[in-house]
CSV table of C-alpha atoms in Angstrom, one decimal:
chain,number,residue,atom,x,y,z
A,132,UNK,CA,95.5,100.6,101.9
A,133,UNK,CA,93.2,102.0,104.3
A,134,UNK,CA,91.5,101.4,107.9
A,135,UNK,CA,88.5,103.3,108.5
A,136,UNK,CA,85.4,103.9,111.0
A,137,UNK,CA,82.0,104.6,109.5
A,138,UNK,CA,79.0,105.7,111.4
A,139,UNK,CA,76.7,104.6,108.5
A,140,UNK,CA,76.2,101.5,106.5
A,141,UNK,CA,79.2,100.1,104.9
A,142,UNK,CA,79.3,99.9,101.0
A,143,UNK,CA,81.5,96.9,100.2
A,144,UNK,CA,80.9,97.4,96.4
A,145,UNK,CA,82.0,101.1,96.3
A,146,UNK,CA,85.0,100.1,98.7
A,147,UNK,CA,86.1,97.4,96.4
A,148,UNK,CA,86.7,99.7,93.4
A,149,UNK,CA,89.8,101.2,94.9
A,150,UNK,CA,91.2,97.6,95.3
A,151,UNK,CA,90.9,96.7,91.7
A,152,UNK,CA,93.7,96.5,89.2
A,153,UNK,CA,94.4,94.8,86.0
A,154,UNK,CA,97.2,92.9,87.7
A,155,UNK,CA,94.6,91.2,90.1
A,156,UNK,CA,93.1,87.8,89.4
A,157,UNK,CA,91.8,87.1,92.9
A,158,UNK,CA,89.7,89.2,95.6
A,159,UNK,CA,88.8,87.9,98.9
A,160,UNK,CA,86.3,89.8,101.1
A,161,UNK,CA,84.7,89.1,104.6
A,162,UNK,CA,81.9,90.7,106.2
A,163,UNK,CA,80.6,90.5,109.9
A,164,UNK,CA,77.2,90.7,110.4
A,165,UNK,CA,75.3,91.4,113.6
A,166,UNK,CA,74.0,87.8,114.7
A,167,UNK,CA,70.9,87.3,116.6
A,168,UNK,CA,72.6,85.3,119.2
A,169,UNK,CA,76.0,85.1,121.3
A,170,UNK,CA,76.9,82.6,123.7
A,171,UNK,CA,73.5,81.2,124.3
A,172,UNK,CA,71.9,84.7,124.6
A,173,UNK,CA,69.3,86.3,122.2
A,174,UNK,CA,70.7,89.6,121.0
A,175,UNK,CA,68.3,92.4,120.2
A,176,UNK,CA,70.9,95.1,119.1
A,177,UNK,CA,74.3,96.2,119.8
A,178,UNK,CA,76.7,99.2,119.9
A,179,UNK,CA,80.4,99.5,118.9
A,180,UNK,CA,82.7,102.0,120.5
A,181,UNK,CA,86.3,102.6,119.5
A,182,UNK,CA,89.4,104.6,120.5
A,183,UNK,CA,89.6,105.8,117.0
A,184,UNK,CA,92.9,107.7,117.0
A,185,UNK,CA,94.7,104.4,118.2
A,186,UNK,CA,92.5,102.0,116.5
A,187,UNK,CA,93.2,103.6,113.0
A,188,UNK,CA,97.0,103.2,113.6
A,189,UNK,CA,96.7,99.9,114.9
A,190,UNK,CA,94.2,99.0,112.0
A,191,UNK,CA,96.8,100.4,109.4
A,192,UNK,CA,99.6,98.6,111.1
A,193,UNK,CA,97.7,95.2,110.6
A,194,UNK,CA,97.1,96.0,106.9
A,195,UNK,CA,100.8,96.7,106.4
A,196,UNK,CA,101.6,93.5,108.0
A,197,UNK,CA,99.3,91.7,105.5
A,198,UNK,CA,100.9,93.3,102.7
A,199,UNK,CA,104.4,92.4,103.9
A,200,UNK,CA,103.6,88.8,104.7
A,201,UNK,CA,101.4,87.9,101.8
A,202,UNK,CA,101.7,88.6,98.0
A,203,UNK,CA,98.7,91.0,97.7
A,204,UNK,CA,98.1,94.3,95.9
A,205,UNK,CA,95.6,96.0,98.1
A,206,UNK,CA,93.8,95.8,101.3
A,207,UNK,CA,91.2,97.7,103.3
A,208,UNK,CA,89.1,97.5,106.2
A,209,UNK,CA,86.0,99.4,107.5
A,210,UNK,CA,84.4,99.1,110.9
A,211,UNK,CA,81.1,100.5,112.1
A,212,UNK,CA,80.8,102.4,115.1
A,213,UNK,CA,77.5,103.5,116.9
A,214,UNK,CA,74.2,101.4,117.2
A,215,UNK,CA,73.8,98.3,115.0
A,216,UNK,CA,70.6,96.1,114.4
A,217,UNK,CA,70.6,92.4,113.6
A,218,UNK,CA,71.9,91.7,110.1
A,219,UNK,CA,73.7,94.9,110.0
A,220,UNK,CA,77.3,94.8,108.5
A,221,UNK,CA,79.6,95.5,111.4
A,222,UNK,CA,82.9,95.1,109.6
A,223,UNK,CA,84.3,94.7,106.1
A,224,UNK,CA,87.7,93.5,105.0
A,225,UNK,CA,88.6,93.4,101.2
A,226,UNK,CA,91.9,92.1,99.7
A,227,UNK,CA,93.0,91.9,96.0
A,228,UNK,CA,96.1,89.9,94.9
A,229,UNK,CA,97.4,88.5,91.7
A,230,UNK,CA,96.2,84.8,92.9
A,231,UNK,CA,93.5,83.5,95.3
A,232,UNK,CA,96.0,82.0,97.7
A,233,UNK,CA,97.4,85.0,99.0
A,234,UNK,CA,94.0,87.1,98.8
A,235,UNK,CA,92.2,84.4,101.2
A,236,UNK,CA,95.2,84.1,103.5
A,237,UNK,CA,95.5,88.0,103.9
A,238,UNK,CA,91.8,88.7,104.4
A,239,UNK,CA,91.8,86.0,107.1
A,240,UNK,CA,94.9,87.4,108.8
A,241,UNK,CA,93.4,91.0,108.8
A,242,UNK,CA,90.0,90.1,110.4
A,243,UNK,CA,91.7,87.8,112.9
A,244,UNK,CA,94.2,90.3,113.9
A,245,UNK,CA,91.5,93.2,113.9
A,246,UNK,CA,89.4,91.2,116.2
A,247,UNK,CA,92.1,90.8,118.8
A,248,UNK,CA,94.1,93.8,118.7
A,249,UNK,CA,92.3,97.0,117.5
A,250,UNK,CA,90.6,99.0,120.3
A,251,UNK,CA,87.0,98.5,119.6
A,252,UNK,CA,84.4,97.5,122.1
A,253,UNK,CA,81.0,96.0,121.7
A,254,UNK,CA,77.8,96.3,123.9
A,255,UNK,CA,75.3,93.8,123.4
A,256,UNK,CA,71.4,94.4,124.2
A,257,UNK,CA,69.6,91.2,125.1
A,258,UNK,CA,66.0,90.4,124.5
A,259,UNK,CA,65.5,89.9,128.1
A,260,UNK,CA,66.5,93.5,128.7
A,261,UNK,CA,70.0,92.8,130.1
A,262,UNK,CA,73.1,94.3,128.5
A,263,UNK,CA,76.9,94.2,128.6
A,264,UNK,CA,80.2,94.8,127.2
A,265,UNK,CA,81.6,91.8,125.5
A,266,UNK,CA,84.6,90.1,127.1
A,267,UNK,CA,84.5,93.1,129.8
A,268,UNK,CA,81.5,91.8,132.1
A,269,UNK,CA,80.2,88.7,133.7
B,14,UNK,CA,102.0,117.1,140.9
B,15,UNK,CA,101.3,116.1,137.2
B,16,UNK,CA,98.4,117.2,135.2
B,17,UNK,CA,97.2,114.1,133.4
B,18,UNK,CA,94.4,113.7,130.8
B,19,UNK,CA,92.3,110.5,130.8
B,20,UNK,CA,89.9,109.5,128.1
B,21,UNK,CA,87.3,106.7,129.1
B,22,UNK,CA,85.9,104.3,126.5
B,23,UNK,CA,83.1,101.6,126.6
B,24,UNK,CA,82.6,100.0,130.2
B,25,UNK,CA,85.1,102.7,131.6
B,26,UNK,CA,83.0,105.5,130.4
B,27,UNK,CA,79.9,104.1,132.0
B,28,UNK,CA,81.6,103.1,135.3
B,29,UNK,CA,83.3,106.6,135.7
B,30,UNK,CA,80.1,108.5,134.3
B,31,UNK,CA,82.8,110.5,132.2
B,32,UNK,CA,84.3,110.6,128.7
B,33,UNK,CA,87.4,112.2,129.9
B,34,UNK,CA,88.8,114.0,132.6
B,35,UNK,CA,92.0,115.9,133.7
B,36,UNK,CA,93.5,115.3,137.1
B,37,UNK,CA,96.4,116.1,139.3
B,38,UNK,CA,98.4,113.1,140.6
B,39,UNK,CA,101.5,112.0,142.3
B,40,UNK,CA,101.4,108.7,140.6
B,41,UNK,CA,104.8,107.6,139.4
B,42,UNK,CA,103.7,105.3,136.6
B,43,UNK,CA,100.8,104.2,134.8
B,44,UNK,CA,99.9,101.3,136.9
B,45,UNK,CA,99.8,103.4,139.9
B,46,UNK,CA,97.5,105.7,138.1
B,47,UNK,CA,95.3,103.1,137.4
B,48,UNK,CA,95.1,101.9,141.0
B,49,UNK,CA,94.2,105.5,141.9
B,50,UNK,CA,91.3,105.7,139.4
B,51,UNK,CA,90.2,102.3,139.9
B,52,UNK,CA,89.6,103.1,143.7
B,53,UNK,CA,88.1,106.6,142.8
B,54,UNK,CA,85.7,105.4,140.2
B,55,UNK,CA,84.9,101.8,141.3
B,56,UNK,CA,86.2,100.3,138.2
B,57,UNK,CA,85.7,96.6,138.2
B,58,UNK,CA,88.6,95.1,136.1
B,59,UNK,CA,92.2,94.7,137.1
B,60,UNK,CA,95.0,96.2,135.1
B,61,UNK,CA,96.2,92.6,134.2
B,62,UNK,CA,93.0,92.4,132.1
B,63,UNK,CA,93.9,95.7,130.3
B,64,UNK,CA,96.2,97.2,128.0
B,65,UNK,CA,97.0,101.1,128.3
B,66,UNK,CA,97.9,103.7,125.8
B,67,UNK,CA,99.9,106.8,126.6
B,68,UNK,CA,100.0,109.6,124.1
B,69,UNK,CA,98.0,107.4,121.5
B,70,UNK,CA,100.8,104.4,121.9
B,71,UNK,CA,100.4,101.1,123.6
B,72,UNK,CA,102.8,101.2,126.6
B,73,UNK,CA,103.8,99.1,129.4
B,74,UNK,CA,102.1,99.3,132.6
B,75,UNK,CA,105.6,100.1,134.5
B,76,UNK,CA,106.0,103.3,132.0
B,77,UNK,CA,106.6,106.7,133.7
B,78,UNK,CA,104.0,109.2,133.9
B,79,UNK,CA,104.9,112.5,132.6
B,80,UNK,CA,103.2,116.0,133.2
B,81,UNK,CA,100.7,116.3,130.4
B,82,UNK,CA,100.5,112.7,129.3
B,83,UNK,CA,97.1,111.6,127.7
B,84,UNK,CA,96.0,108.2,128.9
B,85,UNK,CA,93.6,105.6,127.8
B,86,UNK,CA,92.7,102.3,129.5
B,87,UNK,CA,92.0,99.6,127.1
B,88,UNK,CA,89.6,96.9,128.1
B,89,UNK,CA,89.3,93.6,126.3
B,90,UNK,CA,88.3,94.4,122.8
B,91,UNK,CA,85.5,93.0,121.0
B,92,UNK,CA,85.7,94.3,117.1
B,93,UNK,CA,84.5,92.4,114.2
C,216,UNK,CA,72.4,76.8,97.7
C,217,UNK,CA,72.9,77.5,93.8
C,218,UNK,CA,75.4,77.2,91.1
C,219,UNK,CA,74.7,79.0,88.0
C,220,UNK,CA,76.1,80.3,84.8
C,221,UNK,CA,75.7,83.9,83.7
C,222,UNK,CA,76.2,85.5,80.3
C,223,UNK,CA,76.1,89.2,81.8
C,224,UNK,CA,77.9,91.0,84.6
C,225,UNK,CA,77.5,89.1,87.9
C,226,UNK,CA,76.0,91.2,90.8
C,227,UNK,CA,77.5,89.9,94.0
C,228,UNK,CA,75.7,92.3,96.1
C,229,UNK,CA,72.3,90.9,94.9
C,230,UNK,CA,73.4,87.2,95.1
C,231,UNK,CA,74.6,88.0,98.7
C,232,UNK,CA,71.0,88.9,99.8
C,233,UNK,CA,69.7,85.2,99.4
C,234,UNK,CA,72.6,84.0,101.6
C,235,UNK,CA,71.8,86.5,104.6
C,236,UNK,CA,70.2,85.4,107.9
C,237,UNK,CA,69.7,86.5,111.3
C,238,UNK,CA,71.8,83.2,112.3
C,239,UNK,CA,75.0,84.3,110.4
C,240,UNK,CA,77.8,86.2,111.8
C,241,UNK,CA,80.3,85.8,109.0
C,242,UNK,CA,80.2,86.2,105.2
C,243,UNK,CA,83.1,85.2,103.0
C,244,UNK,CA,83.3,85.8,99.4
C,245,UNK,CA,85.7,85.3,96.6
C,246,UNK,CA,85.7,87.0,93.1
C,247,UNK,CA,87.9,85.9,90.2
C,248,UNK,CA,88.8,88.7,87.9
C,249,UNK,CA,90.4,88.7,84.4
C,250,UNK,CA,93.9,89.6,84.7
C,251,UNK,CA,96.2,91.2,82.0
C,252,UNK,CA,98.8,88.5,82.3
C,253,UNK,CA,99.0,84.7,82.6
C,254,UNK,CA,102.1,82.7,82.6
C,255,UNK,CA,104.4,85.4,81.2
C,256,UNK,CA,101.7,86.3,78.5
C,257,UNK,CA,99.9,89.7,78.0
C,258,UNK,CA,96.3,88.9,77.9
C,259,UNK,CA,93.8,91.1,75.9
C,260,UNK,CA,90.5,89.2,76.6
C,261,UNK,CA,89.2,85.9,77.0
C,262,UNK,CA,86.2,83.5,76.5
C,263,UNK,CA,84.6,81.0,78.9
C,264,UNK,CA,82.6,78.1,77.6
C,265,UNK,CA,80.9,75.5,79.8
C,266,UNK,CA,79.1,72.0,79.4
C,267,UNK,CA,76.4,73.7,81.6
C,268,UNK,CA,74.2,70.5,81.9
C,269,UNK,CA,76.9,68.6,83.7
C,270,UNK,CA,78.9,71.7,85.2
C,271,UNK,CA,75.7,72.7,87.0
C,272,UNK,CA,75.4,69.3,88.5
C,273,UNK,CA,79.1,69.1,89.5
C,274,UNK,CA,79.1,72.7,90.8
C,275,UNK,CA,76.0,71.9,93.1
C,276,UNK,CA,77.7,68.8,94.2
C,277,UNK,CA,80.7,70.8,95.3
C,278,UNK,CA,78.2,73.4,97.3
C,279,UNK,CA,76.6,70.4,98.9
C,280,UNK,CA,80.1,68.9,99.9
C,281,UNK,CA,81.0,72.3,101.5
C,282,UNK,CA,77.9,72.4,103.3
C,283,UNK,CA,78.3,68.9,104.7
C,284,UNK,CA,82.0,69.3,105.5
C,285,UNK,CA,81.8,72.9,107.1
C,286,UNK,CA,79.3,74.4,109.6
C,287,UNK,CA,77.9,76.8,107.2
C,288,UNK,CA,74.4,78.2,106.4
C,289,UNK,CA,74.3,78.9,102.8
C,290,UNK,CA,76.7,78.8,99.8
C,291,UNK,CA,76.4,79.9,96.1
C,292,UNK,CA,78.6,80.2,93.0
C,293,UNK,CA,78.1,82.0,89.7
C,294,UNK,CA,80.5,81.7,86.8
C,295,UNK,CA,80.4,83.7,83.6
C,296,UNK,CA,80.4,82.3,80.0
C,297,UNK,CA,81.2,84.1,76.7
C,298,UNK,CA,83.5,87.1,76.2
C,299,UNK,CA,85.2,88.8,78.9
C,300,UNK,CA,87.6,91.9,79.2
C,301,UNK,CA,90.4,92.5,81.6
C,302,UNK,CA,88.9,93.3,85.0
C,303,UNK,CA,85.6,91.7,84.4
C,304,UNK,CA,84.5,89.1,87.2
C,305,UNK,CA,84.7,85.7,85.8
C,306,UNK,CA,83.4,83.9,88.8
C,307,UNK,CA,81.9,84.7,92.3
C,308,UNK,CA,81.5,82.6,95.3
C,309,UNK,CA,79.5,83.5,98.6
C,310,UNK,CA,79.2,81.8,101.9
C,311,UNK,CA,77.3,82.8,105.0
C,312,UNK,CA,78.0,81.0,108.5
C,313,UNK,CA,77.4,81.7,112.1
C,314,UNK,CA,81.2,81.9,112.5
C,315,UNK,CA,84.1,83.2,110.1
C,316,UNK,CA,86.3,80.1,110.2
C,317,UNK,CA,83.7,77.9,108.6
C,318,UNK,CA,82.7,80.7,106.0
C,319,UNK,CA,86.4,81.1,104.9
C,320,UNK,CA,87.2,77.6,104.6
C,321,UNK,CA,84.1,76.5,102.6
C,322,UNK,CA,84.6,79.5,100.2
C,323,UNK,CA,88.1,78.4,99.7
C,324,UNK,CA,87.1,75.1,99.2
C,325,UNK,CA,84.3,75.9,96.7
C,326,UNK,CA,86.6,77.9,94.3
C,327,UNK,CA,89.5,75.3,94.6
C,328,UNK,CA,87.0,72.5,93.6
C,329,UNK,CA,85.4,74.5,90.8
C,330,UNK,CA,88.5,75.2,89.3
C,331,UNK,CA,89.7,71.5,89.0
C,332,UNK,CA,86.3,69.6,88.5
C,333,UNK,CA,83.6,71.7,86.7
C,334,UNK,CA,83.7,71.6,83.0
C,335,UNK,CA,84.4,75.0,81.9
C,336,UNK,CA,87.0,76.1,79.5
C,337,UNK,CA,88.9,79.4,79.1
C,338,UNK,CA,90.2,80.7,75.8
C,339,UNK,CA,92.9,83.3,76.3
C,340,UNK,CA,93.6,85.9,73.4
C,341,UNK,CA,97.2,87.5,73.7
C,342,UNK,CA,98.3,91.1,73.1
C,343,UNK,CA,100.6,89.4,70.3
C,344,UNK,CA,97.6,88.0,68.3
C,345,UNK,CA,97.8,84.4,69.5
C,346,UNK,CA,95.2,82.6,71.4
C,347,UNK,CA,94.7,79.3,73.2
C,348,UNK,CA,92.4,77.2,75.3
C,349,UNK,CA,94.2,77.2,78.9
C,350,UNK,CA,95.5,73.8,79.8
C,351,UNK,CA,94.6,72.3,76.6
C,352,UNK,CA,97.2,73.6,74.1
C,353,UNK,CA,101.3,74.2,73.8
D,286,UNK,CA,75.6,49.8,64.5
D,287,UNK,CA,74.9,52.2,67.3
D,288,UNK,CA,73.7,55.7,67.0
D,289,UNK,CA,75.7,58.0,69.4
D,290,UNK,CA,75.3,61.8,69.8
D,291,UNK,CA,78.5,63.7,70.5
D,292,UNK,CA,78.6,67.3,71.7
D,293,UNK,CA,82.0,69.2,71.3
D,294,UNK,CA,83.1,72.0,73.5
D,295,UNK,CA,86.2,74.6,73.5
D,296,UNK,CA,89.2,73.0,71.6
D,297,UNK,CA,87.0,69.8,70.4
D,298,UNK,CA,84.6,72.1,69.0
D,299,UNK,CA,87.3,74.1,67.1
D,300,UNK,CA,89.2,71.0,66.0
D,301,UNK,CA,85.9,69.3,64.6
D,302,UNK,CA,84.6,72.4,63.3
D,303,UNK,CA,81.3,71.0,64.7
D,304,UNK,CA,79.2,71.7,68.0
D,305,UNK,CA,77.6,68.5,67.7
D,306,UNK,CA,77.1,65.4,65.4
D,307,UNK,CA,75.1,62.0,65.4
D,308,UNK,CA,77.2,59.0,64.2
D,309,UNK,CA,76.7,55.4,63.6
D,310,UNK,CA,79.5,53.2,65.0
D,311,UNK,CA,80.5,49.8,66.0
D,312,UNK,CA,82.8,51.0,68.9
D,313,UNK,CA,82.5,48.8,72.0
D,314,UNK,CA,83.3,51.5,74.5
D,315,UNK,CA,83.7,55.1,75.2
D,316,UNK,CA,87.5,54.8,74.8
D,317,UNK,CA,87.2,53.2,71.2
D,318,UNK,CA,84.8,55.8,70.1
D,319,UNK,CA,87.3,58.6,71.2
D,320,UNK,CA,90.0,56.6,69.1
D,321,UNK,CA,87.6,56.7,66.2
D,322,UNK,CA,86.8,60.3,66.4
D,323,UNK,CA,90.3,61.5,67.1
D,324,UNK,CA,91.4,60.0,63.9
D,325,UNK,CA,88.4,61.2,62.1
D,326,UNK,CA,88.7,64.9,63.2
D,327,UNK,CA,92.4,65.1,64.2
D,328,UNK,CA,91.9,65.8,67.8
D,329,UNK,CA,95.3,66.7,69.4
D,330,UNK,CA,94.6,65.4,72.9
D,331,UNK,CA,95.1,61.8,74.1
D,332,UNK,CA,92.3,60.4,76.2
D,333,UNK,CA,94.6,60.1,79.1
D,334,UNK,CA,94.4,63.9,79.2
D,335,UNK,CA,90.6,63.9,79.2
D,336,UNK,CA,87.4,63.0,81.1
D,337,UNK,CA,84.2,61.8,79.5
D,338,UNK,CA,80.5,62.2,80.2
D,339,UNK,CA,78.0,59.6,79.2
D,340,UNK,CA,74.3,61.0,79.6
D,341,UNK,CA,75.4,64.0,81.5
D,342,UNK,CA,77.3,61.9,84.1
D,343,UNK,CA,81.2,61.3,84.4
D,344,UNK,CA,82.0,57.9,83.4
D,345,UNK,CA,85.2,55.5,83.1
D,346,UNK,CA,86.8,55.3,79.6
D,347,UNK,CA,86.0,51.6,79.7
D,348,UNK,CA,82.2,52.2,79.9
D,349,UNK,CA,80.4,50.3,77.3
D,350,UNK,CA,78.8,52.5,74.5
D,351,UNK,CA,74.8,51.9,74.1
D,352,UNK,CA,72.7,52.7,71.4
D,353,UNK,CA,71.5,56.5,71.9
D,354,UNK,CA,74.1,57.5,74.3
D,355,UNK,CA,74.9,61.2,74.6
D,356,UNK,CA,78.7,61.7,74.8
D,357,UNK,CA,80.9,64.7,75.7
D,358,UNK,CA,84.6,64.6,75.9
D,359,UNK,CA,86.1,66.7,78.6
D,360,UNK,CA,89.4,68.5,78.1
D,361,UNK,CA,91.4,69.9,81.0
D,362,UNK,CA,89.1,72.4,82.8
D,363,UNK,CA,90.1,76.0,83.4
D,364,UNK,CA,87.2,77.7,85.3
D,365,UNK,CA,87.7,80.4,87.9
């Protein structure tokens, strides 16, 4: 179980290795990619910033909740910080379990909770030259 | 007077023009501290939109402020 | 959109490339791994066999259903045939979408339907020397 | 007499000792063909447990058998 930040490209295949076990029959993963649009605006690039000390605590708390709620074996999450381009992977979640139902539900739980609870902020830069911190401005 | 460390992230960092500062204040609780800093730095958000962390833990806005506390104001998050 | 069989190791990272698009913000994938146990038996290895001509048609039908039911961009599935060892990836599903809700739901729909509809059979070999076609014997 | 091709997979392949065969039969429909082959090869499963494909399409067991048809009996599947 680990929640981490990365300043470089996330390697989901590598991270998956630590979740594998002969006990596991199902693996669910989620990747969030930087889209070229958001709420009607054309996005050119973006920046993520995190309050890492608290974010890691809160992220680990979410992973532990997933392990307690669902019958899973392992779960991890990595989030990018810094400047990202369209198509870059912003966040990765991986969950292994004996059966697929728990793997899917836990993976979904983790990304949903990370998005609403973990202190990470996103600044979008738009093609029209404007920019803004998502959920904080306008 | 208490000595309080504040770290600024995201929109706060930009609006304060600072990543962190250490200030002297008479503010009794965290909410009073935010009002003081909102006025000083011209922050656009109200505390009702925010969460706050004291010494790396989420805390209530009514939490007493102690000498030496480290404070982070948490704007609406947007991870993922 | 493609449903395929493979006689060698499935490369999910490679397959993912064909699902990526600047329009997509969410990617959900599922991998089924060969477990060391099933219904109380210790499994040593297994074999998958498929009626490939019909299985590909049925698999493509499932992918098209997922595209029609959910707001997704692309979906693919690859299933192994032949002999597999514990820990090997037996099946891979990948789905890209603008938003994560559709990606998760479509990915789950595809693996659920593949398991109940596509003509693929699994012979398990057990540590005690016994073996059997799953769902067909005992 | 009709000439019918049958492909055997999985448990059927093992129980028949064959991957495929071409037979001559008077069976009117697919269900009757299965009964004939079940008896000949000693298949353990009943048609109620199975699906059947005619010329690479899933069909009803009551489907008429035509000269030249290709038949595959589909045991309970176990992919994934």
